[in-house]
XYZ file of C-alpha atoms in Angstrom:
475
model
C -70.409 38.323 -15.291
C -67.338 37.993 -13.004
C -67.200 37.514 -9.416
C -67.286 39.901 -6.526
C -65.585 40.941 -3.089
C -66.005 43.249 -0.430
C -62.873 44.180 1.560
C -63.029 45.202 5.531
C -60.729 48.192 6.154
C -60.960 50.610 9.088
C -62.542 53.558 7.874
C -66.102 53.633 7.958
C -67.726 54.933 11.538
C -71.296 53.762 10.116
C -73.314 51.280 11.566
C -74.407 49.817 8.110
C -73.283 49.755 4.891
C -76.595 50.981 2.355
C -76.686 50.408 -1.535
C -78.820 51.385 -4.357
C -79.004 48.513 -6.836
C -80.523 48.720 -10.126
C -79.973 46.438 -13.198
C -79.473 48.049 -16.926
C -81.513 48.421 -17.225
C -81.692 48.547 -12.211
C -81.297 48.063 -8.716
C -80.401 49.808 -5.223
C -78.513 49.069 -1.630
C -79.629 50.509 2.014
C -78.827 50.426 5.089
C -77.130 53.158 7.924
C -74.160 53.102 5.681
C -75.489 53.098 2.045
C -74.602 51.713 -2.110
C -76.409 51.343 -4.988
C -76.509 48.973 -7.988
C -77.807 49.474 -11.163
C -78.016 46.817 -14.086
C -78.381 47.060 -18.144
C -79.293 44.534 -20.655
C -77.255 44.257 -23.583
C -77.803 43.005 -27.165
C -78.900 38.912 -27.365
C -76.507 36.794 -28.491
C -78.170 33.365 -28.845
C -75.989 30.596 -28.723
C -76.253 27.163 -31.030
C -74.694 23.839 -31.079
C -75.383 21.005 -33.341
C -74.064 18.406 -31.387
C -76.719 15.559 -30.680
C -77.563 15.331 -26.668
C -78.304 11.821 -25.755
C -81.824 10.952 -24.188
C -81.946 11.743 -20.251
C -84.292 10.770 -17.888
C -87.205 14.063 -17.530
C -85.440 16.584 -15.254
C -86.491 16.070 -11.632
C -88.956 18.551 -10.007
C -89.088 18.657 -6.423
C -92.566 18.891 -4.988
C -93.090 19.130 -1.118
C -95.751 16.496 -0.153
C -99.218 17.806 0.483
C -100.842 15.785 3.381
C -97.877 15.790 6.078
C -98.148 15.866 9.869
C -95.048 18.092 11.821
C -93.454 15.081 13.924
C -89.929 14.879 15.380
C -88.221 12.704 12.500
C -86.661 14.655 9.958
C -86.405 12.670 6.846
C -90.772 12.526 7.087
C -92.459 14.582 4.862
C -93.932 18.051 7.041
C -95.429 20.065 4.318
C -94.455 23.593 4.578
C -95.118 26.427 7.604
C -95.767 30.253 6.656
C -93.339 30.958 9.172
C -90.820 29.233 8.075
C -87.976 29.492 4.761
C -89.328 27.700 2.283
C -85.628 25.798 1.750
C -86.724 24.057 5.428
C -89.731 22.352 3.630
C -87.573 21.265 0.670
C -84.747 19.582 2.569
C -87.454 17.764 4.556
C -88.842 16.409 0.881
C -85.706 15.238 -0.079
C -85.103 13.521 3.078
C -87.939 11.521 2.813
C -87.532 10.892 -1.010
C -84.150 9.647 -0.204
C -85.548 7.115 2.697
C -88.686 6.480 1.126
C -87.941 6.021 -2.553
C -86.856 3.464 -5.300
C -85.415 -0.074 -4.027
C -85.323 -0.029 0.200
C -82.211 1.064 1.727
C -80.596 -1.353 4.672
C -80.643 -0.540 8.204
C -77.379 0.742 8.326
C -77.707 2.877 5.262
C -80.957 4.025 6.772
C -79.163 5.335 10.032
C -76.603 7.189 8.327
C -79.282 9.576 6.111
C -81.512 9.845 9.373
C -78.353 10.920 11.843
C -77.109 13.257 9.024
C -80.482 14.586 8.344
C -81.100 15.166 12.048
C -77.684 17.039 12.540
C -78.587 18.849 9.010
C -82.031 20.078 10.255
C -80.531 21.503 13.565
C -77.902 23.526 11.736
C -80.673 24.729 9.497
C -82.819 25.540 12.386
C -80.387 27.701 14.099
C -79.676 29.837 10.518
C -82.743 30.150 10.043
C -83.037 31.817 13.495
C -79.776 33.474 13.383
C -78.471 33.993 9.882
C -75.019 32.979 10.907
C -73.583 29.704 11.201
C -72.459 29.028 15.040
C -69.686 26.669 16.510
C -71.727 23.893 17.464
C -73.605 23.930 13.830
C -70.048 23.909 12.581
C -69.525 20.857 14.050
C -72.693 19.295 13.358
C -72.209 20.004 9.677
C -68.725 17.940 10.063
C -70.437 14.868 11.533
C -73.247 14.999 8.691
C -70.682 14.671 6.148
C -68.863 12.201 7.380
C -71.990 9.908 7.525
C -72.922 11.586 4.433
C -69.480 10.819 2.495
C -70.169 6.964 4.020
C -73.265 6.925 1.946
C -71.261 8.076 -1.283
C -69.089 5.196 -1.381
C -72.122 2.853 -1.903
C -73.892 2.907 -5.310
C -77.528 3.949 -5.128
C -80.359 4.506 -7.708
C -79.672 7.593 -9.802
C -82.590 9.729 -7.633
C -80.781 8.717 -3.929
C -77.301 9.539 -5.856
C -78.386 13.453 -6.537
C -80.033 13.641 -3.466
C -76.362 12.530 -1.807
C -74.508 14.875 -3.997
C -76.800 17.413 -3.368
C -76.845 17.196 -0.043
C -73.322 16.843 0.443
C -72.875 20.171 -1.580
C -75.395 21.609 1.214
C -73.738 20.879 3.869
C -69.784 22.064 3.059
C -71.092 25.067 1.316
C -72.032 26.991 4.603
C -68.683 25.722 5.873
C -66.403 27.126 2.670
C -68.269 30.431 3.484
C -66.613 31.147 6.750
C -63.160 33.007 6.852
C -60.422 33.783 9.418
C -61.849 33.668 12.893
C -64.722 31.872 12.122
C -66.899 29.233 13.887
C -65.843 26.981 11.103
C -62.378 27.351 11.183
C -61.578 25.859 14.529
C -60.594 22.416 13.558
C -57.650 23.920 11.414
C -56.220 26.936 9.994
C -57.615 29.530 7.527
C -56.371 28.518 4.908
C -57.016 24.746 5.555
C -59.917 25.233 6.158
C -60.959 27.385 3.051
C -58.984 25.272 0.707
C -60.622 22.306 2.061
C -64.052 23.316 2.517
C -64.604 24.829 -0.979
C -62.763 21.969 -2.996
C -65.173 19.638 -1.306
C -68.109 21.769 -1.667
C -66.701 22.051 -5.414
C -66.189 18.440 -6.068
C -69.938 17.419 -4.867
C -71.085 20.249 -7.217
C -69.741 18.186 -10.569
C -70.729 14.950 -9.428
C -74.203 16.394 -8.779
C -74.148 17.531 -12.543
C -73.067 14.316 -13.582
C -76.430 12.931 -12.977
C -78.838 12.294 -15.262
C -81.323 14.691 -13.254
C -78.650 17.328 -13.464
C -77.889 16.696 -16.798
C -81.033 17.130 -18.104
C -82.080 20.068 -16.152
C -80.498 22.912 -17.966
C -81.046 26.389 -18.932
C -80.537 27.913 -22.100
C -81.705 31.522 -21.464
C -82.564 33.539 -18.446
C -86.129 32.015 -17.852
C -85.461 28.931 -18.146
C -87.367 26.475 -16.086
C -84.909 24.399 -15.174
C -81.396 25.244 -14.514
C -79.621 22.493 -12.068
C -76.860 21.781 -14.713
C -76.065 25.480 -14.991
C -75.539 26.273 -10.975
C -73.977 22.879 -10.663
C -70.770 23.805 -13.050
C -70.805 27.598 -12.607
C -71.027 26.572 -8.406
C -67.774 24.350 -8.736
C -65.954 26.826 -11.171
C -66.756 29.333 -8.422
C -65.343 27.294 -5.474
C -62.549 25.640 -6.991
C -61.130 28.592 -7.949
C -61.630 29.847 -4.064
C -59.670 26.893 -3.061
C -56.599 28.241 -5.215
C -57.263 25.029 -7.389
C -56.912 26.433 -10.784
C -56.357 23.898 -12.839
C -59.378 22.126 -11.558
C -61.607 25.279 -12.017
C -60.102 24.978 -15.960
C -60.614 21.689 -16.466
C -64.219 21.861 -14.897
C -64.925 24.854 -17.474
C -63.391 22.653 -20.931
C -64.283 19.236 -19.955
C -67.815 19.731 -18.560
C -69.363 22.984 -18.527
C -68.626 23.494 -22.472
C -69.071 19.543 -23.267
C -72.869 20.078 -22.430
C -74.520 20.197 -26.112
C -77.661 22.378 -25.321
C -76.677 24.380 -21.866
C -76.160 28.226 -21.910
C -72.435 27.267 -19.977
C -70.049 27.114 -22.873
C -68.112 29.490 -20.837
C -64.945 31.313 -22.282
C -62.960 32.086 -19.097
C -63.516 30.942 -15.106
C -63.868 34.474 -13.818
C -66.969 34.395 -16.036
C -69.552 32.056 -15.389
C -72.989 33.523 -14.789
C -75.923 30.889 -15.015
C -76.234 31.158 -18.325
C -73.915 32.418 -20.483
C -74.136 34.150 -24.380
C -70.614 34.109 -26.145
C -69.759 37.352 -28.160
C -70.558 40.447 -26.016
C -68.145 42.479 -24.609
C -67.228 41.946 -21.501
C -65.000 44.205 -18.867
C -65.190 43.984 -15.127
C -66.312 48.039 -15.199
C -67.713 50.486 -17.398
C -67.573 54.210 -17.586
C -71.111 54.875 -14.880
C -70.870 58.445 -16.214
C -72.398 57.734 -19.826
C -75.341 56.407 -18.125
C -77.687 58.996 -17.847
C -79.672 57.440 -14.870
C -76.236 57.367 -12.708
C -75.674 61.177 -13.775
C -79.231 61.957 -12.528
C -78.409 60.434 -9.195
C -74.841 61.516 -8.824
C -76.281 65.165 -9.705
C -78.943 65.382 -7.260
C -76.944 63.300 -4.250
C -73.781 65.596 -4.515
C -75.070 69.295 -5.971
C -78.183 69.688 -4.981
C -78.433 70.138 -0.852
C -82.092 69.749 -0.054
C -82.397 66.854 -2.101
C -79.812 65.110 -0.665
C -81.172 65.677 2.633
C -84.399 64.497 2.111
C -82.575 61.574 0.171
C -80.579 60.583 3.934
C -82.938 61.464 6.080
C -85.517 58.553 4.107
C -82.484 56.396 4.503
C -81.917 56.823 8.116
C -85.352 56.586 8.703
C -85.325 52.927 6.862
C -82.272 51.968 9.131
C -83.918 52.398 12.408
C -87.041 50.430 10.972
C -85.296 47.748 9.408
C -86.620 45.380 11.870
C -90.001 45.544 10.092
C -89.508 47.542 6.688
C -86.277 45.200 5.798
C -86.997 41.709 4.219
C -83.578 39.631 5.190
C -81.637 37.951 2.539
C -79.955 35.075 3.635
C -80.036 31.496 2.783
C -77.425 28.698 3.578
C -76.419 28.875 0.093
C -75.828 32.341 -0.013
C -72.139 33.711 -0.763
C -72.225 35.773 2.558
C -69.839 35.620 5.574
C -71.769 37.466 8.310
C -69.531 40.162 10.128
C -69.318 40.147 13.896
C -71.918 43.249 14.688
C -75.069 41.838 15.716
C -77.646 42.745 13.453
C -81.465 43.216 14.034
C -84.182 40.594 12.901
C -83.762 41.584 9.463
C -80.731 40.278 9.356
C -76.535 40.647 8.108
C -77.830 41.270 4.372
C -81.101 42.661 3.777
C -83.254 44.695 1.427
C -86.094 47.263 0.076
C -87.602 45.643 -3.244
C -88.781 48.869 -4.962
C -88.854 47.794 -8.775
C -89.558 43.799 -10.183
C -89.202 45.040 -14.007
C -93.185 45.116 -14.535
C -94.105 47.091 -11.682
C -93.259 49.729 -8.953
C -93.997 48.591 -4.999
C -95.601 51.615 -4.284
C -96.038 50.911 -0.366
C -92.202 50.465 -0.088
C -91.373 53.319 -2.586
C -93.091 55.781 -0.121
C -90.602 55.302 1.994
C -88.219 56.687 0.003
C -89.848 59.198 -2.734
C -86.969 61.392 -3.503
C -84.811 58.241 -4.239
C -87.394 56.811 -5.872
C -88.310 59.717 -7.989
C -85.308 60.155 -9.261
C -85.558 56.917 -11.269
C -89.037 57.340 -12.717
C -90.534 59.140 -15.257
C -92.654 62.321 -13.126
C -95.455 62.215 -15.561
C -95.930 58.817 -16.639
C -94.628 57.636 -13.018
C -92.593 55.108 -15.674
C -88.759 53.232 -15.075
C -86.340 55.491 -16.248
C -85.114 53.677 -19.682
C -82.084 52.366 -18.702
C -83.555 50.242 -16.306
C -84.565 46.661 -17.399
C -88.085 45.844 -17.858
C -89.749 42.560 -18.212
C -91.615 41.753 -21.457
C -95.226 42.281 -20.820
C -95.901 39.769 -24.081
C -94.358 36.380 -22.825
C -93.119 35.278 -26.097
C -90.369 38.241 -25.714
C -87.379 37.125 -24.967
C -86.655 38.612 -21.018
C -82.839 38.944 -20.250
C -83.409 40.866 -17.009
C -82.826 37.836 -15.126
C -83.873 38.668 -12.180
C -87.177 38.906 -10.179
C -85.887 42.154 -8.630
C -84.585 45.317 -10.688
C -84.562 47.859 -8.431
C -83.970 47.396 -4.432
C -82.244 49.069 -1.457
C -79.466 46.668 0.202
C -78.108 46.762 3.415
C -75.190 44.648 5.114
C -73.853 45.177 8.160
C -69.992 45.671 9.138
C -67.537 42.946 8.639
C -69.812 41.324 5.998
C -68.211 39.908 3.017
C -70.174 38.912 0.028
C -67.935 36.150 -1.203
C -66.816 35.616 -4.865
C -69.620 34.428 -7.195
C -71.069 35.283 -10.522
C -74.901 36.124 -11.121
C -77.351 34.903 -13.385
C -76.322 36.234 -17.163
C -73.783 38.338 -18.947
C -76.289 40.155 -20.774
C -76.906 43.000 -18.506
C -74.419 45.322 -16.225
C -75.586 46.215 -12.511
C -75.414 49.864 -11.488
C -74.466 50.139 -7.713
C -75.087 53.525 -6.054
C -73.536 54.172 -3.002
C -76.150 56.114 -0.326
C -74.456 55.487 3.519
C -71.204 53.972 4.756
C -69.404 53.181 1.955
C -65.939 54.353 2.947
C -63.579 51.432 3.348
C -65.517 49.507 1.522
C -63.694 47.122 -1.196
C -65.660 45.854 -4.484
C -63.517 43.511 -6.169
C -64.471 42.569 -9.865
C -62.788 39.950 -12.439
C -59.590 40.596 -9.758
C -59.955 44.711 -9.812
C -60.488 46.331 -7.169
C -61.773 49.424 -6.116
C -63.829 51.645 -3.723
C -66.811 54.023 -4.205
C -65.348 57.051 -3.784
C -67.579 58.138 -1.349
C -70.947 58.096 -0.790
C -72.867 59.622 -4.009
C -71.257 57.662 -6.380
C -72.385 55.448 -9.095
C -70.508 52.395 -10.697
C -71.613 49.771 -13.139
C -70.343 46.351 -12.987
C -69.932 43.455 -15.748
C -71.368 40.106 -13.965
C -67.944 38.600 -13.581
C -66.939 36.938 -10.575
C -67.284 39.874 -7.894
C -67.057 40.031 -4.162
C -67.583 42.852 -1.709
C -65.847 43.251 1.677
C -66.802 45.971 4.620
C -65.086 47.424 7.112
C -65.040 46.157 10.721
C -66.068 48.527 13.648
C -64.658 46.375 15.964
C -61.900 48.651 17.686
């Protein structure tokens, strides 16, 4: 896996940008504009060690309290709303684990977490209601870390000290997401600001993974339970090397990621460093989509045969004018996405159609687009095609899908960028098939890049650090 980027340019007309997504084994992207991804598993490579890991503390599992009342104070315990992200419930758990737990904090330390958690809870508030982070959550993110960053120069227990870090990571990772323009980048420049942002976000990252929560919270294959160790290193990797700190982003790869005796993250280079990682495949940011014969199938029918592909855009055009209520939004704080400047509808800058989740098919939302759909199952056994990853129906098979979606429909709006990152495992490629909107569109992988070619047109991806940029319709 390498990371990804998609580059603005002035060509596309299209409202939306849609994808078809499929991991190799699938996935797919939708929208007004359209792309698709597709993703294969390759062989398993296990990985061993025999260096001895020290005893940890049991890895830390967050649980959101059961019995809570909603009240005003954000650090107390709420339990969590249907209407509401679930990530709202968990940030108020850990602010009242970090008040409430362990030795009792003093009144001044007290005032700090509760001021930062307030500001913290009104940034999340407004994403959660927006999906873009505004100028005056900008600025309430900068306050919360500087009361935050007062708190991390005073040594707590080890559970208030990942809570900190974590926290800290939380709030300057929104703020590293925003580019030129941006809400966040009116205190300083661009590149100040991006440079800045990311190294912090970066530098909160390792000392999260430093403790002994972290530590002990690793994965070693795709399913893995636990996996805080493994985001922690591959995060800062990620961000230092946005920040244009290099050498940091190497030494964070020799001198922790690989030190960890047991973790899937002995990592062989920084533009590759999925969640867990298995040394000894072959890796290449892209490989020939032709010899699959899934993206054949859908290049065929999209570009030679004319019905089809009208029935295939006209199912797509018909999902773009319902997104409001057929679209389920993907966005999180976390999430490497800086939102264009197009308004979207309620479902959002980045949002998608979950057709496939490697055991079975959503039939209600593959109705609304049969012929795409059909093209990628069996028509008598109604079966995944076979180069699309399935989940083990026996659980003591090993699953290196690594995902809970396979196949899915994306759409993101104009002037999006889905920022550099890696995925969850090198042991599987991502087909992406592009359906609307695709020219000007920029896919950057393990530092090539290229564009689509046009709508109708397949290409599968290594998980190495990728981003994708699309054009801007503002003219």
């Amino acid at each position: 896996q390498r990371p990804v980027t998609m580059m603005p340019s002035t060509a596309s007309r299209h409202a939306w940008v849609v994808l078809l997504l499929a991991w190799w084994r699938a996935s797919l992207l939708l929208g007004r504009s359209a792309r698709l991804a597709l993703a294969l598993a390759t062989p398993v490579a296990a990985a061993t060690t025999t260096v001895p890991l020290k005893p940890l503390a049991p890895p830390l599992v967050s649980t959101t309290p059961s019995a809570a009342a909603a009240a005003a104070d954000p650090t107390a315990p709420h339990g969590h709303h249907a209407d509401e992200p679930s990530w709202l419930a968990a940030t108020r758990d850990e602010n009242a684990r970090f008040v409430r737990g362990g030795a009792g904090l003093s009144s001044e330390h007290a005032r700090l977490w509760r001021r930062a958690a307030e500001l913290f809870d009104a940034y999340q508030r407004e994403f959660a209601a927006t999906g873009r982070l505004t100028a005056p959550s900008a600025r309430r993110l900068l306050e919360a870390a500087e009361h935050l960053e007062a708190l991390a120069g005073t040594k707590f227990d080890d559970e208030r000290m990942f809570l900190l870090y974590g926290r800290l990571n939380d709030v300057y990772a929104p703020l590293a997401s925003q580019e030129s323009g941006s809400a966040a980048g009116e205190c300083c420049s661009e590149e100040e600001t991006q440079a800045t942002y990311c190294a912090k976000a970066a530098q909160w990252c390792v000392q999260r993974a430093l403790c002994p929560q972290c530590l002990n919270a690793f994965a070693t294959r795709e399913t893995s339970p636990y996996d805080c160790w493994n985001a922690a290193v591959s995060n800062a990797i990620t961000l230092y090397r946005r920040a244009g700190d290099d050498a940091r982003a190497e030494a964070t790869l020799q001198k922790l990621a690989r030190q960890h005796p047991f973790a899937a993250t002995r990592y062989e280079r920084v533009d590759q460093t999925p969640k867990v990682y298995f040394p000894g495949l072959v890796a290449r940011p892209f490989w020939d989509a032709r010899r699959f014969d899934l993206v054949r199938r859908l290049e065929d029918a999209y570009n030679t045969d004319g019905p089809r592909r009208t029935r295939i855009l006209a199912e797509i055009d018909a999902l773009a004018r319902s997104a409001s209520t057929t679209l389920t939004p993907m966005f999180s704080p976390s999430a490497p996405l800086a939102a264009g400047p197009t308004t979207a509808d309620a479902a959002g800058p980045w949002a998608e159609l979950q057709l496939y989740d490697g055991r079975r098919w959503d039939e209600a939302s593959c109705a609304l687009a049969p012929t795409l759909v059909g093209l990628m199952r069996d028509p008598a056994t109604l079966e995944p095609h076979r180069e699309i990853c399935r989940v083990p129906d026996d659980p003591l098979l090993e699953n290196t899908c690594g995902t809970a979606v396979i196949v899915t429909l994306l759409r993101l709006t104009p002037g999006s960028r889905i920022l550099p990152h890696c995925g969850t495992t090198n042991r599987r490629l991502i087909m992406q098939f592009a359906l609307r909107g695709s020219d000007g569109v920029a896919f950057t992988v393990g530092g090539e890049t290229r564009g689509y070619g046009g709508d109708g047109r397949g290409d599968s991806a290594q998980k190495v650090e990728h981003r994708r940029e699309l054009p801007s319709l503002l003219s």
